[in-house]
PDB file of C-alpha atoms in Angstrom:
ATOM      1  CA  MET A 102      12.773 -16.336   5.639  1.00 48.00           C
ATOM      2  CA  ARG A 103      12.955 -12.891   3.976  1.00 54.00           C
ATOM      3  CA  ILE A 104      11.950 -12.245   0.325  1.00 52.00           C
ATOM      4  CA  ILE A 105      13.210  -9.331  -1.762  1.00 46.00           C
ATOM      5  CA  LEU A 106      11.143  -8.156  -4.480  1.00 49.00           C
ATOM      6  CA  PHE A 107      12.841  -5.449  -6.177  1.00 47.00           C
ATOM      7  CA  PHE A 108      11.945  -4.871  -9.614  1.00 46.00           C
ATOM      8  CA  LEU A 109      14.005  -2.575 -12.137  1.00 40.00           C
ATOM      9  CA  ILE A 110      10.906  -1.365 -13.772  1.00 41.00           C
ATOM     10  CA  LEU A 111       9.252   1.805 -13.821  1.00 47.00           C
ATOM     11  CA  ALA A 112       5.875   3.076 -14.850  1.00 47.00           C
ATOM     12  CA  ILE A 113       5.069   6.423 -16.667  1.00 47.00           C
ATOM     13  CA  THR A 114       1.776   7.289 -15.293  1.00 46.00           C
ATOM     14  CA  MET A 115      -1.595   8.170 -17.319  1.00 43.00           C
ATOM     15  CA  PRO A 116      -4.336  10.290 -16.779  1.00 44.00           C
ATOM     16  CA  ALA A 117      -7.569   8.908 -15.107  1.00 46.00           C
ATOM     17  CA  PHE A 118     -11.383  10.168 -15.812  1.00 49.00           C
ATOM     18  CA  ALA A 119     -12.819  11.700 -12.594  1.00 45.00           C
ATOM     19  CA  GLN A 120     -15.873  10.353 -11.312  1.00 50.00           C
ATOM     20  CA  ALA A 121     -19.164  12.064 -10.733  1.00 48.00           C
ATOM     21  CA  ASP A 122     -20.191  10.188  -7.829  1.00 66.00           C
ATOM     22  CA  GLU A 123     -17.078   9.634  -5.446  1.00 76.00           C
ATOM     23  CA  PRO A 124     -18.147   6.912  -2.873  1.00 83.00           C
ATOM     24  CA  VAL A 125     -17.270   7.484   0.896  1.00 89.00           C
ATOM     25  CA  TRP A 126     -14.313   5.257   1.698  1.00 97.00           C
ATOM     26  CA  PRO A 127     -13.937   3.948   5.152  1.00 97.00           C
ATOM     27  CA  GLU A 128     -11.686   6.580   7.504  1.00 97.00           C
ATOM     28  CA  ALA A 129      -9.694   3.614   8.582  1.00 97.00           C
ATOM     29  CA  LEU A 130      -8.110   3.379   5.111  1.00 98.00           C
ATOM     30  CA  GLN A 131      -6.171   6.939   5.522  1.00 98.00           C
ATOM     31  CA  THR A 132      -3.716   5.243   7.643  1.00 98.00           C
ATOM     32  CA  ALA A 133      -1.294   8.286   6.864  1.00 98.00           C
ATOM     33  CA  LYS A 134      -3.641  11.027   7.499  1.00 97.00           C
ATOM     34  CA  ASN A 135      -1.896  12.148  10.886  1.00 95.00           C
ATOM     35  CA  THR A 136       1.613  11.237   9.588  1.00 96.00           C
ATOM     36  CA  ALA A 137       4.431  13.858  10.214  1.00 93.00           C
ATOM     37  CA  ARG A 138       6.719  14.994   7.481  1.00 94.00           C
ATOM     38  CA  MET A 139       4.637  13.596   4.490  1.00 97.00           C
ATOM     39  CA  ASN A 140       3.073  16.006   2.151  1.00 97.00           C
ATOM     40  CA  ASP A 141      -0.606  15.692   0.828  1.00 97.00           C
ATOM     41  CA  LEU A 142       0.197  13.959  -2.317  1.00 98.00           C
ATOM     42  CA  GLU A 143       2.190  11.366  -0.200  1.00 98.00           C
ATOM     43  CA  ARG A 144      -0.819  10.686   2.289  1.00 98.00           C
ATOM     44  CA  GLU A 145      -3.312  10.518  -0.696  1.00 98.00           C
ATOM     45  CA  VAL A 146      -0.937   7.820  -2.398  1.00 98.00           C
ATOM     46  CA  ILE A 147      -1.264   5.722   0.653  1.00 98.00           C
ATOM     47  CA  PHE A 148      -4.742   6.321   0.942  1.00 98.00           C
ATOM     48  CA  GLU A 149      -5.267   5.169  -2.603  1.00 98.00           C
ATOM     49  CA  LEU A 150      -3.326   1.995  -2.258  1.00 98.00           C
ATOM     50  CA  ASN A 151      -5.552   1.028   0.862  1.00 98.00           C
ATOM     51  CA  LYS A 152      -8.763   1.653  -1.377  1.00 98.00           C
ATOM     52  CA  VAL A 153      -7.674  -0.982  -3.920  1.00 98.00           C
ATOM     53  CA  ARG A 154      -6.238  -3.580  -1.285  1.00 98.00           C
ATOM     54  CA  SER A 155      -9.529  -3.295   0.608  1.00 98.00           C
ATOM     55  CA  ASN A 156     -11.744  -3.953  -2.273  1.00 98.00           C
ATOM     56  CA  PRO A 157     -10.006  -4.576  -5.444  1.00 98.00           C
ATOM     57  CA  LYS A 158     -13.246  -5.360  -7.212  1.00 98.00           C
ATOM     58  CA  GLN A 159     -14.729  -2.152  -6.454  1.00 98.00           C
ATOM     59  CA  TYR A 160     -11.950   0.108  -7.459  1.00 98.00           C
ATOM     60  CA  ALA A 161     -11.887  -1.659 -10.632  1.00 98.00           C
ATOM     61  CA  GLU A 162     -15.738  -0.816 -11.109  1.00 97.00           C
ATOM     62  CA  LEU A 163     -15.191   2.692 -10.007  1.00 96.00           C
ATOM     63  CA  TYR A 164     -11.933   3.970 -11.512  1.00 95.00           C
ATOM     64  CA  LEU A 165     -10.833   1.490 -14.142  1.00 95.00           C
ATOM     65  CA  GLU A 166     -13.688   0.370 -16.267  1.00 94.00           C
ATOM     66  CA  SER A 167     -14.504   3.908 -17.310  1.00 91.00           C
ATOM     67  CA  LEU A 168     -11.120   4.266 -18.902  1.00 91.00           C
ATOM     68  CA  TYR A 169     -12.127   1.785 -21.770  1.00 91.00           C
ATOM     69  CA  SER A 170     -13.366   4.685 -23.954  1.00 90.00           C
ATOM     70  CA  ALA A 171      -9.950   6.567 -23.648  1.00 88.00           C
ATOM     71  CA  TYR A 172      -8.178   4.403 -25.921  1.00 92.00           C
ATOM     72  CA  ASN A 173      -8.099   4.614 -29.667  1.00 94.00           C
ATOM     73  CA  GLY A 174      -5.985   1.515 -30.565  1.00 96.00           C
ATOM     74  CA  LYS A 175      -2.921   2.104 -28.691  1.00 95.00           C
ATOM     75  CA  ILE A 176      -3.247   5.657 -28.128  1.00 94.00           C
ATOM     76  CA  TYR A 177      -4.606   6.862 -24.788  1.00 86.00           C
ATOM     77  CA  THR A 178      -6.359  10.183 -24.840  1.00 77.00           C
ATOM     78  CA  TYR A 179      -7.499  12.404 -21.706  1.00 59.00           C
ATOM     79  CA  PRO A 180      -9.495  15.747 -22.327  1.00 50.00           C
ATOM     80  CA  GLY A 181      -7.193  18.645 -22.377  1.00 55.00           C
ATOM     81  CA  GLN A 182      -3.982  16.671 -22.453  1.00 63.00           C
ATOM     82  CA  GLU A 183      -2.024  15.341 -25.214  1.00 73.00           C
ATOM     83  CA  PRO A 184      -2.469  11.739 -26.494  1.00 86.00           C
ATOM     84  CA  THR A 185      -0.312   8.900 -24.888  1.00 85.00           C
ATOM     85  CA  LEU A 186       1.168   6.348 -26.846  1.00 93.00           C
ATOM     86  CA  THR A 187       1.005   2.975 -24.728  1.00 93.00           C
ATOM     87  CA  LYS A 188       2.720  -0.369 -25.604  1.00 96.00           C
ATOM     88  CA  GLU A 189      -0.671  -2.669 -25.252  1.00 97.00           C
ATOM     89  CA  GLY A 190      -3.433  -0.496 -25.851  1.00 96.00           C
ATOM     90  CA  ASN A 191      -6.392  -1.354 -23.848  1.00 95.00           C
ATOM     91  CA  GLY A 192      -5.516  -5.059 -23.538  1.00 96.00           C
ATOM     92  CA  ALA A 193      -3.455  -4.226 -20.416  1.00 96.00           C
ATOM     93  CA  LEU A 194      -6.576  -2.366 -19.010  1.00 96.00           C
ATOM     94  CA  MET A 195      -8.950  -4.937 -19.444  1.00 97.00           C
ATOM     95  CA  GLU A 196      -6.402  -7.715 -18.099  1.00 98.00           C
ATOM     96  CA  CYS A 197      -6.118  -5.623 -14.936  1.00 98.00           C
ATOM     97  CA  ILE A 198      -9.804  -5.255 -14.492  1.00 98.00           C
ATOM     98  CA  MET A 199     -10.204  -9.076 -14.713  1.00 98.00           C
ATOM     99  CA  ALA A 200      -7.451  -9.457 -12.197  1.00 98.00           C
ATOM    100  CA  LEU A 201      -8.898  -6.934  -9.725  1.00 98.00           C
ATOM    101  CA  ARG A 202     -12.404  -8.674  -9.959  1.00 98.00           C
ATOM    102  CA  LYS A 203     -10.917 -11.956  -8.865  1.00 98.00           C
ATOM    103  CA  THR A 204      -8.499 -10.643  -6.115  1.00 98.00           C
ATOM    104  CA  PRO A 205      -9.837 -10.625  -2.476  1.00 98.00           C
ATOM    105  CA  SER A 206      -9.575  -7.924  -0.138  1.00 98.00           C
ATOM    106  CA  MET A 207      -6.231  -7.910   1.940  1.00 98.00           C
ATOM    107  CA  PRO A 208      -4.939  -5.723   4.892  1.00 97.00           C
ATOM    108  CA  VAL A 209      -4.274  -2.109   4.720  1.00 98.00           C
ATOM    109  CA  LEU A 210      -0.951  -0.687   4.567  1.00 98.00           C
ATOM    110  CA  GLU A 211       0.538   1.541   7.385  1.00 98.00           C
ATOM    111  CA  PRO A 212       2.995   4.090   6.877  1.00 98.00           C
ATOM    112  CA  ALA A 213       6.399   3.356   8.245  1.00 98.00           C
ATOM    113  CA  GLU A 214       8.697   6.473   8.997  1.00 98.00           C
ATOM    114  CA  GLY A 215      12.058   4.428   7.883  1.00 98.00           C
ATOM    115  CA  LEU A 216      10.316   3.346   4.723  1.00 98.00           C
ATOM    116  CA  ASN A 217       9.254   7.164   4.030  1.00 98.00           C
ATOM    117  CA  LYS A 218      12.840   7.915   4.350  1.00 98.00           C
ATOM    118  CA  SER A 219      14.266   5.132   2.064  1.00 98.00           C
ATOM    119  CA  ALA A 220      11.982   6.438  -0.699  1.00 98.00           C
ATOM    120  CA  ARG A 221      12.940  10.144  -0.167  1.00 98.00           C
ATOM    121  CA  MET A 222      16.341   8.988  -0.410  1.00 98.00           C
ATOM    122  CA  LEU A 223      16.133   7.901  -4.208  1.00 98.00           C
ATOM    123  CA  VAL A 224      13.692  10.767  -4.787  1.00 98.00           C
ATOM    124  CA  LYS A 225      16.322  13.360  -3.514  1.00 97.00           C
ATOM    125  CA  ASP A 226      19.042  11.241  -5.659  1.00 97.00           C
ATOM    126  CA  GLN A 227      16.979  11.721  -8.732  1.00 97.00           C
ATOM    127  CA  GLN A 228      16.231  15.443  -8.495  1.00 94.00           C
ATOM    128  CA  PHE A 229      18.937  16.032 -10.866  1.00 91.00           C
ATOM    129  CA  GLY A 230      18.326  13.094 -13.417  1.00 93.00           C
ATOM    130  CA  GLY A 231      18.385   9.366 -13.579  1.00 94.00           C
ATOM    131  CA  ILE A 232      15.575   6.935 -13.191  1.00 95.00           C
ATOM    132  CA  GLY A 233      15.163   3.426 -11.868  1.00 96.00           C
ATOM    133  CA  HIS A 234      15.942   1.885  -8.247  1.00 96.00           C
ATOM    134  CA  ILE A 235      19.723   2.210  -7.823  1.00 95.00           C
ATOM    135  CA  THR A 236      21.099   5.723  -6.236  1.00 95.00           C
ATOM    136  CA  ARG A 237      24.082   7.090  -7.890  1.00 92.00           C
ATOM    137  CA  ASN A 238      26.348   5.763  -4.922  1.00 94.00           C
ATOM    138  CA  GLY A 239      24.938   2.014  -5.726  1.00 94.00           C
ATOM    139  CA  SER A 240      22.338   1.749  -2.883  1.00 96.00           C
ATOM    140  CA  THR A 241      19.454  -0.761  -3.619  1.00 97.00           C
ATOM    141  CA  PRO A 242      16.151  -0.381  -2.363  1.00 97.00           C
ATOM    142  CA  GLN A 243      16.987  -2.861   0.356  1.00 97.00           C
ATOM    143  CA  LYS A 244      20.113  -1.069   1.466  1.00 97.00           C
ATOM    144  CA  ARG A 245      18.219   2.211   1.820  1.00 98.00           C
ATOM    145  CA  MET A 246      15.622   0.544   3.844  1.00 98.00           C
ATOM    146  CA  GLU A 247      18.200  -0.961   6.233  1.00 98.00           C
ATOM    147  CA  ILE A 248      19.595   2.251   6.934  1.00 97.00           C
ATOM    148  CA  TYR A 249      16.648   3.578   8.469  1.00 98.00           C
ATOM    149  CA  GLY A 250      15.108   0.314  10.002  1.00 98.00           C
ATOM    150  CA  GLU A 251      15.042  -3.394   9.777  1.00 98.00           C
ATOM    151  CA  TRP A 252      12.688  -5.375   7.299  1.00 98.00           C
ATOM    152  CA  ASP A 253      11.244  -8.702   7.328  1.00 98.00           C
ATOM    153  CA  ILE A 254       9.060 -11.103   5.455  1.00 97.00           C
ATOM    154  CA  ALA A 255       9.381  -9.375   2.108  1.00 97.00           C
ATOM    155  CA  SER A 256      10.206  -6.069   0.404  1.00 98.00           C
ATOM    156  CA  ALA A 257       9.725  -4.340  -2.717  1.00 98.00           C
ATOM    157  CA  GLU A 258       9.606  -0.875  -4.535  1.00 98.00           C
ATOM    158  CA  ASP A 259       7.349   0.825  -7.299  1.00 98.00           C
ATOM    159  CA  LEU A 260       8.440   3.979  -8.970  1.00 97.00           C
ATOM    160  CA  ALA A 261       6.203   6.194 -11.108  1.00 95.00           C
ATOM    161  CA  TYR A 262       7.327   9.229 -13.068  1.00 93.00           C
ATOM    162  CA  GLY A 263       5.272  12.218 -14.535  1.00 87.00           C
ATOM    163  CA  ASN A 264       2.159  12.645 -12.604  1.00 80.00           C
ATOM    164  CA  TYR A 265       0.618  15.022  -9.953  1.00 82.00           C
ATOM    165  CA  ASP A 266      -2.502  12.813  -8.889  1.00 90.00           C
ATOM    166  CA  ALA A 267      -2.461   9.795  -6.659  1.00 95.00           C
ATOM    167  CA  ARG A 268      -5.014   7.776  -7.997  1.00 93.00           C
ATOM    168  CA  GLN A 269      -3.555   8.470 -11.622  1.00 89.00           C
ATOM    169  CA  ILE A 270      -0.101   7.080 -10.051  1.00 94.00           C
ATOM    170  CA  VAL A 271      -1.554   3.887  -8.745  1.00 96.00           C
ATOM    171  CA  ILE A 272      -3.997   3.173 -11.766  1.00 93.00           C
ATOM    172  CA  ALA A 273      -0.870   3.457 -13.911  1.00 91.00           C
ATOM    173  CA  LEU A 274       0.899   1.032 -11.774  1.00 96.00           C
ATOM    174  CA  LEU A 275      -1.948  -1.276 -11.652  1.00 97.00           C
ATOM    175  CA  ILE A 276      -2.551  -1.335 -15.305  1.00 95.00           C
ATOM    176  CA  ASP A 277       1.124  -1.743 -15.542  1.00 96.00           C
ATOM    177  CA  ASP A 278       1.584  -1.265 -19.579  1.00 95.00           C
ATOM    178  CA  GLY A 279       4.312  -3.069 -20.994  1.00 95.00           C
ATOM    179  CA  VAL A 280       5.460  -4.584 -18.027  1.00 95.00           C
ATOM    180  CA  PRO A 281       5.262  -8.529 -18.812  1.00 95.00           C
ATOM    181  CA  ASP A 282       4.915  -9.786 -15.255  1.00 96.00           C
ATOM    182  CA  ARG A 283       2.957  -6.830 -13.951  1.00 97.00           C
ATOM    183  CA  ALA A 284       5.433  -6.463 -11.001  1.00 97.00           C
ATOM    184  CA  HIS A 285       4.026  -3.124 -10.063  1.00 98.00           C
ATOM    185  CA  ARG A 286       0.637  -4.507  -9.681  1.00 98.00           C
ATOM    186  CA  HIS A 287       1.825  -7.575  -7.799  1.00 98.00           C
ATOM    187  CA  ASN A 288       3.330  -5.305  -5.480  1.00 98.00           C
ATOM    188  CA  ILE A 289       0.391  -3.172  -4.783  1.00 98.00           C
ATOM    189  CA  LEU A 290      -1.683  -6.530  -4.210  1.00 98.00           C
ATOM    190  CA  ASN A 291       0.600  -8.563  -2.248  1.00 98.00           C
ATOM    191  CA  PRO A 292      -0.976  -9.501   0.820  1.00 98.00           C
ATOM    192  CA  LYS A 293       2.319 -10.107   2.748  1.00 98.00           C
ATOM    193  CA  PHE A 294       2.930  -6.207   2.745  1.00 98.00           C
ATOM    194  CA  HIS A 295       1.629  -4.329   5.777  1.00 98.00           C
ATOM    195  CA  PHE A 296       4.025  -1.362   5.818  1.00 98.00           C
ATOM    196  CA  VAL A 297       4.874   1.298   3.153  1.00 98.00           C
ATOM    197  CA  GLY A 298       6.753   4.481   2.680  1.00 98.00           C
ATOM    198  CA  VAL A 299       6.216   7.171  -0.082  1.00 98.00           C
ATOM    199  CA  ALA A 300       8.026   9.974  -1.115  1.00 98.00           C
ATOM    200  CA  THR A 301       7.401  12.347  -4.124  1.00 98.00           C
ATOM    201  CA  GLY A 302       9.700  14.941  -5.549  1.00 97.00           C
ATOM    202  CA  LYS A 303      10.667  16.936  -8.725  1.00 96.00           C
ATOM    203  CA  HIS A 304      12.186  15.015 -11.760  1.00 97.00           C
ATOM    204  CA  PRO A 305      14.030  17.137 -14.388  1.00 96.00           C
ATOM    205  CA  SER A 306      12.683  14.832 -17.139  1.00 94.00           C
ATOM    206  CA  TYR A 307       9.240  13.976 -16.005  1.00 92.00           C
ATOM    207  CA  LYS A 308       8.793  16.860 -13.741  1.00 92.00           C
ATOM    208  CA  ILE A 309       7.625  14.782 -10.731  1.00 94.00           C
ATOM    209  CA  MET A 310       8.269  11.142  -9.387  1.00 97.00           C
ATOM    210  CA  CYS A 311       7.065   8.881  -6.873  1.00 98.00           C
ATOM    211  CA  ALA A 312       8.679   6.085  -4.844  1.00 98.00           C
ATOM    212  CA  ILE A 313       6.614   3.620  -2.986  1.00 98.00           C
ATOM    213  CA  ASP A 314       8.727   1.351  -0.824  1.00 98.00           C
ATOM    214  CA  TYR A 315       6.857  -1.953   0.884  1.00 98.00           C
ATOM    215  CA  ALA A 316       7.684  -4.223   3.534  1.00 98.00           C
ATOM    216  CA  GLY A 317       6.047  -7.326   5.286  1.00 98.00           C
ATOM    217  CA  ALA A 318       7.344  -6.216   8.474  1.00 98.00           C
ATOM    218  CA  TYR A 319       9.489  -3.241   9.332  1.00 98.00           C
ATOM    219  CA  LYS A 320      10.825  -1.687  12.669  1.00 98.00           C
ATOM    220  CA  ASN A 321      12.054   1.769  12.471  1.00 97.00           C
ATOM    221  CA  LYS A 322      15.783   2.617  14.023  1.00 94.00           C
ATOM    222  CA  GLU A 323      15.311   4.749  17.141  1.00 81.00           C
TER     223      GLU A 323
END
């Protein structure tokens, strides 16, 4: 049985405060370290996803709890950058922290070339404009994944626009401000997913975008 978890949702990323004492995360979490045809940001996004999946509680303590003071009502301000108007204020942040504290660890994500290509297909399609999961020729995430391979069990896609830092991308998707069902967060923390593809590129409105494709099982086409 295959489950499709494609959500027509997006997250505009918000800056995160840097940590003075960065812990040493296990080398095994860098599953994309030696993956060809990926840039550094794409590899770092997978590393960041694996950090939170391997230890959600620690991730919240290290990177999310310090963000509470960045809010003034619904205004989120990072030093040196313009204030960002959120929809929920720090309520979404606190709810995310509570959820991560209760979430057990889960398998890390392994990069799949076909999923990378599927994500990159959308990024290239939107380099001249547009947002969302459907390409201009009508290709859904599922159709794009199936061009380059065969997925099984479950599949999903997350999109983030407007940030150049891997941690900021992942944190924004986890907080999921303004998204009632927290679909981005559920995708990141879905233990059914074992494979991932990431693509980043220029966007005319948000300057940069990131597409993340997930699958429970995936076989690349030869």
